[in-house]
Coordinates of C-alpha atoms in Angstrom, one line a residue:
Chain Z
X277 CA -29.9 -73.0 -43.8
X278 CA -26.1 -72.3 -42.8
X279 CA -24.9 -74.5 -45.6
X280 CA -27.5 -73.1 -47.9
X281 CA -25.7 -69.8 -47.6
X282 CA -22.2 -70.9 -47.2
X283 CA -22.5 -73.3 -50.5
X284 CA -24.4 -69.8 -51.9
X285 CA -21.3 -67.7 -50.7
X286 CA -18.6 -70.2 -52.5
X287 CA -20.9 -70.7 -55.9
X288 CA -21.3 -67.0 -56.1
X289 CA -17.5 -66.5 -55.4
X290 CA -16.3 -68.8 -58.0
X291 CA -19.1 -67.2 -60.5
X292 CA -17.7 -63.6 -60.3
X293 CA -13.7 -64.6 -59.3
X294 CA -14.2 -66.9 -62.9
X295 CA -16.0 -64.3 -64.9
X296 CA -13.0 -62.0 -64.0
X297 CA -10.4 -64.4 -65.2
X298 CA -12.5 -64.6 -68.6
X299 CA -11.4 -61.3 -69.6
X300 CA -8.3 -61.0 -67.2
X301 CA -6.1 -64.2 -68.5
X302 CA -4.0 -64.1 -71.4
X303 CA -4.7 -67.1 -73.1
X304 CA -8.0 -67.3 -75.0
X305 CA -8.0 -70.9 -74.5
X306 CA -7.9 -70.6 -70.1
X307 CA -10.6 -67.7 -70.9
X308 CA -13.3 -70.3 -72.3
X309 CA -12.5 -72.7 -69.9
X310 CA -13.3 -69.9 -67.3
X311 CA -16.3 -68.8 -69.3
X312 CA -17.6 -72.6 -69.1
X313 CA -16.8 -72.5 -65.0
X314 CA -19.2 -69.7 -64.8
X315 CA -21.7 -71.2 -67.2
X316 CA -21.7 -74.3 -64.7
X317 CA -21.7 -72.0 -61.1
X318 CA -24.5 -70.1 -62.4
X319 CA -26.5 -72.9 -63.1
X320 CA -25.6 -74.4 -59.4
X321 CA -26.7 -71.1 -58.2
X322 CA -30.3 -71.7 -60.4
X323 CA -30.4 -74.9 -58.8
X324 CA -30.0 -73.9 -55.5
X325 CA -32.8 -71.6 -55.9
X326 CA -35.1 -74.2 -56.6
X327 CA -35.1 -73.5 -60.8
X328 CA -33.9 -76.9 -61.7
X329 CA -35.5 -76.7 -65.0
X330 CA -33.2 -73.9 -66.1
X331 CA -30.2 -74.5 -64.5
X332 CA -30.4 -77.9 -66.3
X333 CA -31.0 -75.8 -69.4
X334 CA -28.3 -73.5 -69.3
X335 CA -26.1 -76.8 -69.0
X336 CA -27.0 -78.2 -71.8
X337 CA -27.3 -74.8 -74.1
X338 CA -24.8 -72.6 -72.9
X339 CA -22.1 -75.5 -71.6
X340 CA -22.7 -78.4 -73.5
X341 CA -23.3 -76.7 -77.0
X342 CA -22.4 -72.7 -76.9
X343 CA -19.1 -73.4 -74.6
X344 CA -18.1 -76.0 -77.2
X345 CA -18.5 -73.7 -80.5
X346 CA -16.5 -71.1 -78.6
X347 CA -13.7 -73.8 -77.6
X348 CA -13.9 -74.5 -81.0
X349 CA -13.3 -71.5 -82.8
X350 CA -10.7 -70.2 -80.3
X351 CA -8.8 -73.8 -80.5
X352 CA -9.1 -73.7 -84.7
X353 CA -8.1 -69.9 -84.5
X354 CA -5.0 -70.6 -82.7
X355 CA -4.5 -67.4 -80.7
X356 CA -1.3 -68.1 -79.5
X357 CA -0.2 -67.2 -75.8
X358 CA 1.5 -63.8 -75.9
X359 CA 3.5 -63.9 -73.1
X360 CA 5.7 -61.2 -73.3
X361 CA 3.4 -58.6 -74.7
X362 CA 2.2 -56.2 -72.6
X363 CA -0.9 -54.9 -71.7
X364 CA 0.0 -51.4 -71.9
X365 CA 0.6 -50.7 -75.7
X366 CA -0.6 -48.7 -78.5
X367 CA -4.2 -48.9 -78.6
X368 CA -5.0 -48.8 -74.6
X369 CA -6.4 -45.1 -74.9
X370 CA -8.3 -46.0 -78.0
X371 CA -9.9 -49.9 -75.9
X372 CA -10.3 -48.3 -73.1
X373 CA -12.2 -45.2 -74.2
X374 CA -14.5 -47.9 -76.8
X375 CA -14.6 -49.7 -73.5
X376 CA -15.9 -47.6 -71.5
X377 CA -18.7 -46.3 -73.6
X378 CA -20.0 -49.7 -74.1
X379 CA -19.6 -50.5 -70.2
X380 CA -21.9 -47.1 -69.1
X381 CA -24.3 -47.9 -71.7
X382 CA -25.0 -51.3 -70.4
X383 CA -24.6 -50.2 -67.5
X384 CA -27.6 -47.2 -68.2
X385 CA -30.0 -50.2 -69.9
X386 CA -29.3 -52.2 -66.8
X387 CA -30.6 -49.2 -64.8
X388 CA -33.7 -48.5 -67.0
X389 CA -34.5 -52.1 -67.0
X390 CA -34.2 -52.8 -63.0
X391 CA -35.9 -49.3 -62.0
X392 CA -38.4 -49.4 -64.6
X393 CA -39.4 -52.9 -63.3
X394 CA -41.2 -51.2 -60.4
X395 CA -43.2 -48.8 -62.4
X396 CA -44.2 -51.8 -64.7
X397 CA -47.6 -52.1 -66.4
X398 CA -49.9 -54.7 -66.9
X399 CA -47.2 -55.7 -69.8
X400 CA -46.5 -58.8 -67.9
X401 CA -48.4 -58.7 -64.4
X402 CA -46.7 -61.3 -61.9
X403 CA -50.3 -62.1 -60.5
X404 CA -51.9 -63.4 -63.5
X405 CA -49.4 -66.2 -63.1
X406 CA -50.1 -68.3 -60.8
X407 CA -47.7 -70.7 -59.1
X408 CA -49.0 -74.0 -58.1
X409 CA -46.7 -75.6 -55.4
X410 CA -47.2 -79.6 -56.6
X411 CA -46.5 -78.8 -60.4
X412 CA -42.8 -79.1 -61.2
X413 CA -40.7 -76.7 -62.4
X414 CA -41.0 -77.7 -65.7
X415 CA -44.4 -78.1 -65.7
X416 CA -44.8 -74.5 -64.3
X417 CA -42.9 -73.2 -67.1
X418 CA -44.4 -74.9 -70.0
X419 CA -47.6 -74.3 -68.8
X420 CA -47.1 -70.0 -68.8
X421 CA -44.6 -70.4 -72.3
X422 CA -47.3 -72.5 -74.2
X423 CA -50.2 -70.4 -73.0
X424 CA -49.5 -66.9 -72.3
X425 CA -46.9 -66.3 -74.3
X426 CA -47.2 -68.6 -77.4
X427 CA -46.7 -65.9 -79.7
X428 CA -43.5 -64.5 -78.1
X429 CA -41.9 -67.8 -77.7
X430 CA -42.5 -68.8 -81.2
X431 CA -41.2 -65.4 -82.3
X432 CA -38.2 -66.1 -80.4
X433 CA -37.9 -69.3 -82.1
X434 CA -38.1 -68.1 -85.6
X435 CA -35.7 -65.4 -84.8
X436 CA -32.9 -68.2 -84.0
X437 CA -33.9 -70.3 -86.8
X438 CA -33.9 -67.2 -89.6
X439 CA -30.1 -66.6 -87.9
X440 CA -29.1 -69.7 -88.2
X441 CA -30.2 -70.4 -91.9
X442 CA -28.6 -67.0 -92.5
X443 CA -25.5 -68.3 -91.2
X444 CA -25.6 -71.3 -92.9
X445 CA -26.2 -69.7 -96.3
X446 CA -23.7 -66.9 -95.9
X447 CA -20.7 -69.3 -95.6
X448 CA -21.9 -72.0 -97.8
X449 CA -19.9 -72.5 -100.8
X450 CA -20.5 -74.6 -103.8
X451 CA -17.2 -76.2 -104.4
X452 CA -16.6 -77.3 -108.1
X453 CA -14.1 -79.8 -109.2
X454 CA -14.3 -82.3 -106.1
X455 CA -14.9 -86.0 -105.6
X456 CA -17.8 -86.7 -104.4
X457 CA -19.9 -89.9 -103.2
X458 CA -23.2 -90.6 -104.6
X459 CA -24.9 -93.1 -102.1
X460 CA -27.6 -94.2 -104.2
X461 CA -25.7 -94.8 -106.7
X462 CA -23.0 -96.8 -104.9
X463 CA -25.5 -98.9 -103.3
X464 CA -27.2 -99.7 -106.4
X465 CA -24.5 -100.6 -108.3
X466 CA -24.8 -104.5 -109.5
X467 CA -22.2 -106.9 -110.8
X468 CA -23.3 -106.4 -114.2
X469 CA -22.3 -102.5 -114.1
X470 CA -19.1 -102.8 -111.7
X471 CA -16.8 -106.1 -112.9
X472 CA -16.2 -106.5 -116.5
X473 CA -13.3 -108.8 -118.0
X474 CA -11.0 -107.3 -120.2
X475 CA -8.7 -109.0 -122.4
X476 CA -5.1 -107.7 -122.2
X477 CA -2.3 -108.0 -124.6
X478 CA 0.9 -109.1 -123.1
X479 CA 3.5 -105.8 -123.1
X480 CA 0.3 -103.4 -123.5
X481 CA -1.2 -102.2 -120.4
X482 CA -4.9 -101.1 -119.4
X483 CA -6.5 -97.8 -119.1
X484 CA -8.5 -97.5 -116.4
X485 CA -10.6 -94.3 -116.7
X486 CA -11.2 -93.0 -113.1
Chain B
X155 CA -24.5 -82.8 -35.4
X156 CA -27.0 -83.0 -38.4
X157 CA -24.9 -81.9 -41.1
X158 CA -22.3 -84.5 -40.4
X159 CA -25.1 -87.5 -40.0
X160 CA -26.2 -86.2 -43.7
X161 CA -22.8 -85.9 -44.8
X162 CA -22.1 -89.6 -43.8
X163 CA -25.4 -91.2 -44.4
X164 CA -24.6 -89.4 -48.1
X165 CA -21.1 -90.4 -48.5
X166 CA -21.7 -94.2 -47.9
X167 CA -24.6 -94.4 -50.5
X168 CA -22.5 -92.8 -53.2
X169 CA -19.6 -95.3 -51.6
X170 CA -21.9 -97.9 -52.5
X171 CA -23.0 -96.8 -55.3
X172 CA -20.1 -95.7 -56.8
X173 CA -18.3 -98.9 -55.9
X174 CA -20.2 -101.9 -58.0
X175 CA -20.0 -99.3 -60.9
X176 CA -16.5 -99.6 -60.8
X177 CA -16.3 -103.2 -60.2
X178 CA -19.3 -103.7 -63.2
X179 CA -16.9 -101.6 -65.8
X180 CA -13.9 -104.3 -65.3
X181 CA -16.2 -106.9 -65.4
X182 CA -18.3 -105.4 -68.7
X183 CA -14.3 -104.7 -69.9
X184 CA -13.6 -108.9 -69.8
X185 CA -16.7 -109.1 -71.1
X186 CA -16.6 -106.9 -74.3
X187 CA -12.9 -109.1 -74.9
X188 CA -14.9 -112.5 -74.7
X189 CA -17.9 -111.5 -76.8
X190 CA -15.7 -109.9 -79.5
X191 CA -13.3 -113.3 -79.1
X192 CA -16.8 -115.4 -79.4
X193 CA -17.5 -113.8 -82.6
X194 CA -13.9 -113.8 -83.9
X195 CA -13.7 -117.7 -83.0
X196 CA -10.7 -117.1 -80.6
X197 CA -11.2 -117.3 -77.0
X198 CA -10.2 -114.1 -76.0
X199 CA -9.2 -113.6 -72.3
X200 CA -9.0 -116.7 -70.7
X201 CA -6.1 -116.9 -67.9
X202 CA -6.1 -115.2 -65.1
X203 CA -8.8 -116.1 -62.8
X204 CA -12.0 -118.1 -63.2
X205 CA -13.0 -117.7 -67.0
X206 CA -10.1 -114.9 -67.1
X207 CA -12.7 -112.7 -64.5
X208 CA -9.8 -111.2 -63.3
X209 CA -8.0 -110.1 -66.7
X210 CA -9.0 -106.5 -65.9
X211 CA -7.9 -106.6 -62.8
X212 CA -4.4 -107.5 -63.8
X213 CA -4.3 -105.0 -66.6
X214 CA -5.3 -101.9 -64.2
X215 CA -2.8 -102.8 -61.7
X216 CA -0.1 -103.2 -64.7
X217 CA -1.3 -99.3 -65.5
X218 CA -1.0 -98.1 -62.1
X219 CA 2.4 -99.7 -62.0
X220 CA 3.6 -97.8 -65.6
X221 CA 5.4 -94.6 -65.4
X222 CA 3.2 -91.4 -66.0
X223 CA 4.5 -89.3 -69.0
X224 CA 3.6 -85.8 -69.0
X225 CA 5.0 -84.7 -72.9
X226 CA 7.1 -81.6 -72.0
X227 CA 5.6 -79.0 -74.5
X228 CA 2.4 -80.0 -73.4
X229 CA 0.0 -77.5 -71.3
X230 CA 0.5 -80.0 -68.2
X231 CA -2.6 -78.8 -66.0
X232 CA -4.9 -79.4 -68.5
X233 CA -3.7 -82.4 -69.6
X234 CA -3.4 -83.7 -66.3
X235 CA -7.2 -82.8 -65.8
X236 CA -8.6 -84.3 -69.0
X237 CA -9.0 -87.6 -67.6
X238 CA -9.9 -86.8 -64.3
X239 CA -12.6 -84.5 -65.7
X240 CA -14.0 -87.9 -68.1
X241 CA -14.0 -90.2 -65.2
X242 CA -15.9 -87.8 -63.0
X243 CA -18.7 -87.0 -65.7
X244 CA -19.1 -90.3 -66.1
X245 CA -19.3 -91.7 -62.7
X246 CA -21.6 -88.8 -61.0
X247 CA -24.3 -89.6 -63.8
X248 CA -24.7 -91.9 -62.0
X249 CA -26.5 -90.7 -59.4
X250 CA -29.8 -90.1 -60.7
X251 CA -30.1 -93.7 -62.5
X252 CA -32.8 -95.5 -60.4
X253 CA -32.5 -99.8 -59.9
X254 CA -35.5 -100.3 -58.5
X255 CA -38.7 -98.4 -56.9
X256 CA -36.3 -96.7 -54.1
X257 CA -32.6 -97.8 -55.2
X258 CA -31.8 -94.4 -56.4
X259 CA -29.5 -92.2 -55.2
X260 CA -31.3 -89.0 -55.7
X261 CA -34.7 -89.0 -57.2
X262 CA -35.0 -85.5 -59.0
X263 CA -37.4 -83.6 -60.9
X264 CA -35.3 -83.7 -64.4
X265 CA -33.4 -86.6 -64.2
X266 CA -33.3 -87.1 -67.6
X267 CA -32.1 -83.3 -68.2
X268 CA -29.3 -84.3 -65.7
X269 CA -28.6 -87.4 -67.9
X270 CA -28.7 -85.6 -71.1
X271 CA -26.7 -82.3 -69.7
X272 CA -23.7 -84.6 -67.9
X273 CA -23.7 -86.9 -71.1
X274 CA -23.0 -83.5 -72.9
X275 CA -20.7 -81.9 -70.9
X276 CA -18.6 -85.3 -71.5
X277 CA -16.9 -83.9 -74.7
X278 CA -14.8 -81.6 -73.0
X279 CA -12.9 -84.4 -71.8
X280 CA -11.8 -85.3 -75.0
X281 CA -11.4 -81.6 -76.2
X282 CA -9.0 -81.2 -73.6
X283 CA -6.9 -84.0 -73.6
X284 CA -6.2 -83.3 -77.3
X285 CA -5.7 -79.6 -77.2
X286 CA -3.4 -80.0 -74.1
X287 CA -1.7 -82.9 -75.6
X288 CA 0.1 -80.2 -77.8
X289 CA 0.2 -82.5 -81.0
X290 CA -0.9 -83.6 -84.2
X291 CA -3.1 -86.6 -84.2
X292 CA -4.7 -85.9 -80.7
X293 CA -5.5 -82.6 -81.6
X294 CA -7.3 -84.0 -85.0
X295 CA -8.9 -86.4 -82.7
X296 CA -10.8 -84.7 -80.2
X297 CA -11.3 -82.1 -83.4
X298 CA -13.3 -85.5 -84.8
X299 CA -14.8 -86.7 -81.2
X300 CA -16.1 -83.7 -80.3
X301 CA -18.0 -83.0 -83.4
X302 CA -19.3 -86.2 -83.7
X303 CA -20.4 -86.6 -80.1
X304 CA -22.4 -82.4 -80.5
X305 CA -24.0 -84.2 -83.8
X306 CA -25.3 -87.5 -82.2
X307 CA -26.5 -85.2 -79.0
X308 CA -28.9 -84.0 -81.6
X309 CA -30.9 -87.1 -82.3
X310 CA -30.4 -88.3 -79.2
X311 CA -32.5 -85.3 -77.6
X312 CA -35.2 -85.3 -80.0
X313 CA -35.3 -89.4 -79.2
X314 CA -35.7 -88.2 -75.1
X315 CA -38.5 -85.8 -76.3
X316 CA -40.4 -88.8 -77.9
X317 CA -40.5 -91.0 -74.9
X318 CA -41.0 -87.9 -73.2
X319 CA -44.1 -87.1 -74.9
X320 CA -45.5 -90.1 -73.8
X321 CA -44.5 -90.3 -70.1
X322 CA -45.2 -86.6 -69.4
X323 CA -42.6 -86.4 -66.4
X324 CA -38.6 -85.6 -67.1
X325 CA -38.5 -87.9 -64.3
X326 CA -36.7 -91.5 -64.6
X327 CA -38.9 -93.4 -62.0
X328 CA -41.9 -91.6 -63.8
X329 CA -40.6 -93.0 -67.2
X330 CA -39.9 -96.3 -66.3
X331 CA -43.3 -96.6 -64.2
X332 CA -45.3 -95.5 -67.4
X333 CA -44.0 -98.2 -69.2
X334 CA -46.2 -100.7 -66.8
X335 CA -48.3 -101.5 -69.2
X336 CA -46.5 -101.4 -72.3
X337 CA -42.4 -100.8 -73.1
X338 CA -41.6 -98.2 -75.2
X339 CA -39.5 -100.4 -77.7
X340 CA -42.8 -101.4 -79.0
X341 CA -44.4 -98.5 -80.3
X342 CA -41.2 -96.3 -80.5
X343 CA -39.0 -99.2 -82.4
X344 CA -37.7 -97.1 -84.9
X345 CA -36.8 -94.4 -82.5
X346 CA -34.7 -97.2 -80.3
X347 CA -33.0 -98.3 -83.3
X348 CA -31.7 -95.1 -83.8
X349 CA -31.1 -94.3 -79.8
X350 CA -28.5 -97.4 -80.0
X351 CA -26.6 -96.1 -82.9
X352 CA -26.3 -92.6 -81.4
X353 CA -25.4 -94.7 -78.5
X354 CA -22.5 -96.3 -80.7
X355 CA -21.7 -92.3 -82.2
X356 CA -22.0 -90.4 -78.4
X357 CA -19.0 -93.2 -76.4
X358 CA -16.9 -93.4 -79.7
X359 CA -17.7 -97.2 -80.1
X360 CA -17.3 -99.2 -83.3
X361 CA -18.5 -98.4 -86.0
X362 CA -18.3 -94.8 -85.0
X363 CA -14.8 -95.0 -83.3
X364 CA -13.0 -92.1 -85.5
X365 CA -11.3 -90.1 -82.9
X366 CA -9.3 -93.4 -81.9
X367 CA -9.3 -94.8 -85.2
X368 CA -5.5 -96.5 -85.2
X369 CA -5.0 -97.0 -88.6
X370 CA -5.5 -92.9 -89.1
X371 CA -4.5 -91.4 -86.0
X372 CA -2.2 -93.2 -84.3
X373 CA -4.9 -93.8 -80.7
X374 CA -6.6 -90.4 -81.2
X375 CA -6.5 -87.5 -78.5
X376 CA -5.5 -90.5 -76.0
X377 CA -1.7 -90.8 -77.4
X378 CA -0.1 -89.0 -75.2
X379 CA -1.5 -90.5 -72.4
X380 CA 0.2 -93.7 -70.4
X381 CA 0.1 -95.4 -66.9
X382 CA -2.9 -94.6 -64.5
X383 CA -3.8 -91.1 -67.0
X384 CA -4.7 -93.9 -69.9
X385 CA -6.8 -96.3 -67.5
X386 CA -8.7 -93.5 -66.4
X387 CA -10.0 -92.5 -69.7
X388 CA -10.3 -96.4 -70.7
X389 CA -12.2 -96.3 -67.1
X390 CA -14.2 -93.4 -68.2
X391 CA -15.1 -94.4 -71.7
X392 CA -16.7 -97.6 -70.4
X393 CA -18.8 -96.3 -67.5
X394 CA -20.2 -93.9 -69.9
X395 CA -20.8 -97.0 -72.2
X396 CA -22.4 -98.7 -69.2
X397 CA -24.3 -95.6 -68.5
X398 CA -25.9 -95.0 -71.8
X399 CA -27.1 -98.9 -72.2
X400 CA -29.1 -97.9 -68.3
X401 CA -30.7 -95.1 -70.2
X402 CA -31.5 -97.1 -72.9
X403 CA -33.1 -99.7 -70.9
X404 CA -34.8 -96.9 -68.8
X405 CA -36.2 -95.1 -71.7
X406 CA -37.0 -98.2 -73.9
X407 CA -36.8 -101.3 -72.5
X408 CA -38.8 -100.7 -69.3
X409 CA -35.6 -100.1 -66.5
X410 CA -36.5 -102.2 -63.6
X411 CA -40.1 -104.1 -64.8
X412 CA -40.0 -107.5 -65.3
X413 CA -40.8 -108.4 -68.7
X414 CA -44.3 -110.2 -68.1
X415 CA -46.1 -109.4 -65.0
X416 CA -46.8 -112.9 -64.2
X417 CA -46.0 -115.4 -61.1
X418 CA -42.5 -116.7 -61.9
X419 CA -41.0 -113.1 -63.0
X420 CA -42.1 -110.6 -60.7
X421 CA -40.4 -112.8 -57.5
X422 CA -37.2 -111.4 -59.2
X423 CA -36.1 -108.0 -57.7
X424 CA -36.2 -105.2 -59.5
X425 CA -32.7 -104.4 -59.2
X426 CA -31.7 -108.2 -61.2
X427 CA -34.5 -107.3 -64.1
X428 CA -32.3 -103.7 -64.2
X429 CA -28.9 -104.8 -64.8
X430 CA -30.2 -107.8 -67.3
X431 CA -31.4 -105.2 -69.6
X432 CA -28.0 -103.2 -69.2
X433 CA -25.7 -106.4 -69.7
X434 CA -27.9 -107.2 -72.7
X435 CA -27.7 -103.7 -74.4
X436 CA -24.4 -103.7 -73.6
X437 CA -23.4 -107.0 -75.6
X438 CA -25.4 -106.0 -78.5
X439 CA -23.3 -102.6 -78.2
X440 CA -20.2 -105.1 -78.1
X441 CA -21.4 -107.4 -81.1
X442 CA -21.3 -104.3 -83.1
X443 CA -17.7 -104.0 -82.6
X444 CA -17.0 -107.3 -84.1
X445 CA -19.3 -107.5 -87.1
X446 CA -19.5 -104.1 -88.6
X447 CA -16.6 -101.9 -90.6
X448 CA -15.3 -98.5 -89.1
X449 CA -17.3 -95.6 -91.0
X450 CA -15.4 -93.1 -92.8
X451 CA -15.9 -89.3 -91.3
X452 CA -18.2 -88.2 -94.2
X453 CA -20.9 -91.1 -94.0
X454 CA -20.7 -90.5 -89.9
X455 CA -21.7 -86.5 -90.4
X456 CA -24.0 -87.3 -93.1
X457 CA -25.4 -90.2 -90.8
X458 CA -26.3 -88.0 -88.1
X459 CA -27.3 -84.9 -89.4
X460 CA -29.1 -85.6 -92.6
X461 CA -30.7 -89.1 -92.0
X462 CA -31.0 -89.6 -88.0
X463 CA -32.3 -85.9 -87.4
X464 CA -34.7 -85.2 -89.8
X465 CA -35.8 -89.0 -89.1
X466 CA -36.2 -88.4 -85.8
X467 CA -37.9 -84.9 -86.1
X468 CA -40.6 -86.6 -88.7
X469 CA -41.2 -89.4 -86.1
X470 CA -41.5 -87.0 -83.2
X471 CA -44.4 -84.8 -85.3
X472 CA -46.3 -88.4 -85.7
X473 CA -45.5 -89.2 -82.1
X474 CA -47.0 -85.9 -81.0
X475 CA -50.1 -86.0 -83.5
X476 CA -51.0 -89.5 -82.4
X477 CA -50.9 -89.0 -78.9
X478 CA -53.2 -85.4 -79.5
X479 CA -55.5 -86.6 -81.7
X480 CA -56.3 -90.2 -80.0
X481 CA -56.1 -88.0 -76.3
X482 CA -53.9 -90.2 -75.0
X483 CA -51.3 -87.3 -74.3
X484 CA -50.5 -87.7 -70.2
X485 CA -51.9 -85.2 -67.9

C-alpha cells in the first residue's frame, strides 16, 4: 500500500506541477509538451485506480491523436519564443479581468455539478449498474454503454462526426488550375495510347503538348 | 524486505527481456542487409564474423566511438531527448508481447490497447527530433512522418477491431489462444494484407520511407543527428519494426501455436514457433525494401485514407454481421 500512495503522491505531483507549466511557460511549443505530460500522468493515475480501459484510452485519444494536432498547429503556427517581452503589458487588466470571469464561472458549474451530485435523481442511479468483479474493465463498460445508454452514446457519436464533416467542409477549397493525377486513367493507359513515332525533320523540332 | 525482492525479481525479467531484444535488432539489422543483398545479387555484409554476424556489432561500436554534434541553434534538450524518447517507446512495448503460455512479462487486461497506444505515442519521437533539429529538411520530415504514421494508425485500429471482434478479449494470450483452431490469416486475409502495409507506412519502411527519403530530404528529421544519438534512433526504428511483425504474428498468424497440431510440431516450444513467425514477417517486410519503388506523398495519403480505411471499415461491417448473424460472436 505505501508504494501505492507514494507512486499516487509523485503521478499527482507531476499532473498538477505540469498542468501549471502549460499555461506558465513561454514557449507554446514546451506548453504542449507539458500538456502531453499531463495527458500521460492522468492516465497513470486512471490506471492505478484500477480503470485500465480508460487510461489506455485517454492515451491513445488525447496523447496519441489530440496532443499531436495541437503539436501540429502550434509547430506550423510558429509562435516564436518572446523572450524579452514581458508579462506585464498592455492588455493584463483587460486578460486578467476576461480571465477571471471565465475561471469563477467554471469554477460555479464545477460547484453545481459536484453538490448537485448528492441530491441526484434517478437520472442515472449508481445501483442499477451493477459491477461484476470477474468481467474486465472493458467488458464492464461496454456492457452499461451498449445497453443503458445506447442512445446517449450514439448521440455523442454523431455530434463528433456532424463537427468534424463541418470542419471538413468549412475549409475545403476547390482549387482550379492544378495538375492533377487521374489513377484510373494512368493505370489504364496502353502502349497504343502512350508511345507514338513521330517523324522529325532535321533543323525542325517537336512540339510536345503537355 | 518485500518491495526490494519485487523490485529485483522485476528488474531481472525486464533484464532478460530487454536483453535478446537488443541482441535480435542487430541480428534482424545483418539480416535486412543480406536479404536486400540476396535480391540485389550482391552479397551484402559478409566480413566480419561468421556470415558477417557481427557487422552490426562493429557498426554500433563505430557510432559510439563518433563525436556527438549537438547543432548550435538547435533547442538542445529536446533534441537530445528525441532519440532517447524512440528507443524507450519501442523497447517497453515490449513488455506485454507474450512468447509462449507464461513467457510474458506482464499479462494485462488490454494488452493490445497498450500495443496500439505505445505504437502511437511513437510519433513524437520523430516530431521532436525534427522540430528541435532547428532546420529545413528535418522539420519537413517529421512534418511528413508524423502525418503518415496518425494516417496508417487509422487502418491499423479498425484491423485490431476485426480480430477483435472475433476473439472477444483485448487480451494477447486471449487472441492468440482463440486462434487454436483456426489462424486468423485465413478468414481475415484481406485485412492481414492491409495490416503489413500499414506495417510498412507506421515504422517508415520502403515503400513508405518519405520522411527519410534521401533523394528529397537529405536523411529526414534524422540529419542532424550523429554518433550514439543516430544509433539510437536506427536502434529504435528496428525494434519497433521487430515489434510490429510480433503483433502481426499475434493477431494473424497465431503467435506461439504451432502450425499443425500434430506429433512432430507441437514438441517444438512455443517460444521457437513465436520468433519463426516474427523472422518471417520480418523478411517479407525486408523483401519489400528491395523490389518495390518509394511512393510519392500524394499516392501514400490517398493510400491510407481513401482506399485502406474505408476498405477496412466495409470489411469490419461484414466481419461484424457474419459473426451476429451465424452466432458465432464470443461470449
Amino acid at each position: 500500500m505505501l508504494a501505492h500512495t507514494l507512486l499516487f503522491y509523485f503521478f499527482s505531483t507531476v499532473a498538477v506541477f505540469s498542468s501549471l507549466m502549460v499555461i506558465l511557460s513561454r514557449n507554446t511549443v514546451y506548453s504542449v509538451f507539458f500538456l502531453i505530460l499531463v495527458f500521460v500522468s492522468i492516465s497513470i493515475l486512471f490506471i492505478m485506480i484500477g480503470a485500465e480501459f480508460l487510461g489506455m484510452v485517454m492515451l491513445i485519444v488525447y496523447v496519441g491523436a489530440v496532443a499531436v494536432l495541437f503539436l501540429f498547429v502550434v509547430m506550423m503556427l510558429n509562435v516564436a519564443e518572446k523572450k524579452n517581452q514581458k508579462i506585464v503589458n498592455k492588455g493584463l487588466i483587460n486578460n486578467i479581468s476576461v480571465g477571471s470571469i471565465v475561471g469563477l464561472i467554471i469554477f460555479f458549474e464545477l460547484l453545481v455539478v459536484i453538490g448537485g451530485w448528492k441530491y441526484k435523481g434517478d437520472f442515472v442511479s449508481l445501483s442499477s449498474i451493477s459491477i461484476n468483479d470477474e468481467l474486465t474493465n472493458t467488458h464492464a463498460l461496454g456492457n452499461v454503454l451498449y445497453t443503458d445508454y445506447i442512445h446517449l452514446f450514439q448521440i455523442a457519436g454523431m455530434i463528433l462526426l456532424v463537427a468534424m464533416i463541418g470542419a471538413i467542409t468549412l475549409t475545403f477549397k476547390k482549387r482550379e488550375n492544378i495538375k492533377k493525377q487521374n489513377y484510373f486513367d494512368q493505370i489504364g493507359r496502353d502502349k497504343e495510347s502512350a508511345v507514338s513515332l513521330v517523324e522529325v525533320e532535321s533543323g525542325k523540332g517537336v512540339k510536345i503538348d503537355d | 524486505m518485500n518491495y526490494l525482492n519485487i523490485f529485483f525479481s522485476e528488474f531481472y525479467k525486464i533484464i532478460f527481456l530487454l536483453l535478446p531484444v537488443l541482441v535480435s535488432v542487430a541480428l534482424i539489422v545483418w539480416l535486412d542487409r543480406r536479404v536486400w543483398a540476396f535480391v540485389q545479387k550482391r552479397r551484402g555484409p559478409n566480413v566480419v564474423g561468421p556470415f558477417g554476424l557481427l557487422q552490426t556489432l562493429a557498426d554500433a561500436l563505430k557510432y559510439i566511438f563518433k563525436e556527438i554534434i549537438i547543432p548550435a541553434s538547435s533547442n538542445k534538450v529536446i533534441f537530445i531527448l528525441a532519440p532517447i524518447i524512440t528507443l524507450t517507446l519501442s523497447l517497453i512495448a515490449w513488455a506485454v508481447i507474450p512468447f509462449n503460455e507464461v513467457m510474458v512479462l506482464s499479462n494485462i487486461n488490454v494488452g493490445i490497447l497498450y500495443l496500439f497506444a505505445v505504437s502511437s505515442l511513437g510519433v513524437y519521437g520523430i516530431i521532436m527530433a525534427g522540430w528541435a533539429s532547428n532546420s529545413k529538411y528535418p522539420f519537413l520530415g517529421a512534418i511528413r512522418s508524423a502525418a503518415q504514421m496518425v494516417s496508417y494508425e487509422v487502418s491499423i485500429g479498425i484491423i485490431i477491431i476485426n480480430v477483435l471482434l472475433c476473439v472477444g478479449s483485448l487480451n494477447l494470450s486471449q487472441i492468440v489462444l482463440a486462434q487454436k483452431d483456426i489462424w486468423f490469416i485465413f478468414p481475415l486475409f484481406p485485412m492481414f494484407v492491409i495490416f503489413f502495409i500499414s506495417i510498412l507506412a507506421e515504422t517508415n519502411r520502403p515503400p513508405f520511407d518519405l520522411p527519410e527519403a534521401e533523394s528529397e530530404l537529405v536523411a529526414g528529421y534524422q540529419t542532424e543527428y550523429s554518433g550514439m544519438m543516430y544509433a539510437m534512433f536506427w536502434l529504435g526504428e528496428y525494434a519497433n519494426i521487430l515489434l510490429l511483425c510480433a503483433l502481426g504474428s499475434i493477431l494473424f498468424l497465431g503467435g506461439w501455436q504451432s502450425p499443425i497440431d500434430i506429433y512432430p510440431l507441437t514438441i517444438l516450444p512455443g517460444v521457437f514457433w513465436m520468433i519463426f513467425k516474427i523472422v518471417i514477417l520480418f523478411i517479407l517486410v525486408s523483401l519489400v525494401k528491395a523490389i518495390v519503388p518509394r511512393y510519392r506523398f500524394d499516392q501514400l495519403m490517398r493510400l491510407g485514407w481513401k482506399i485502406f480505411l474505408p476498405f477496412s471499415l466495409i470489411w469490419l461491417v461484414i466481419t461484424a454481421s457474419f459473426l451476429f448473424f451465424l452466432d458465432l460472436l464470443p461470449t
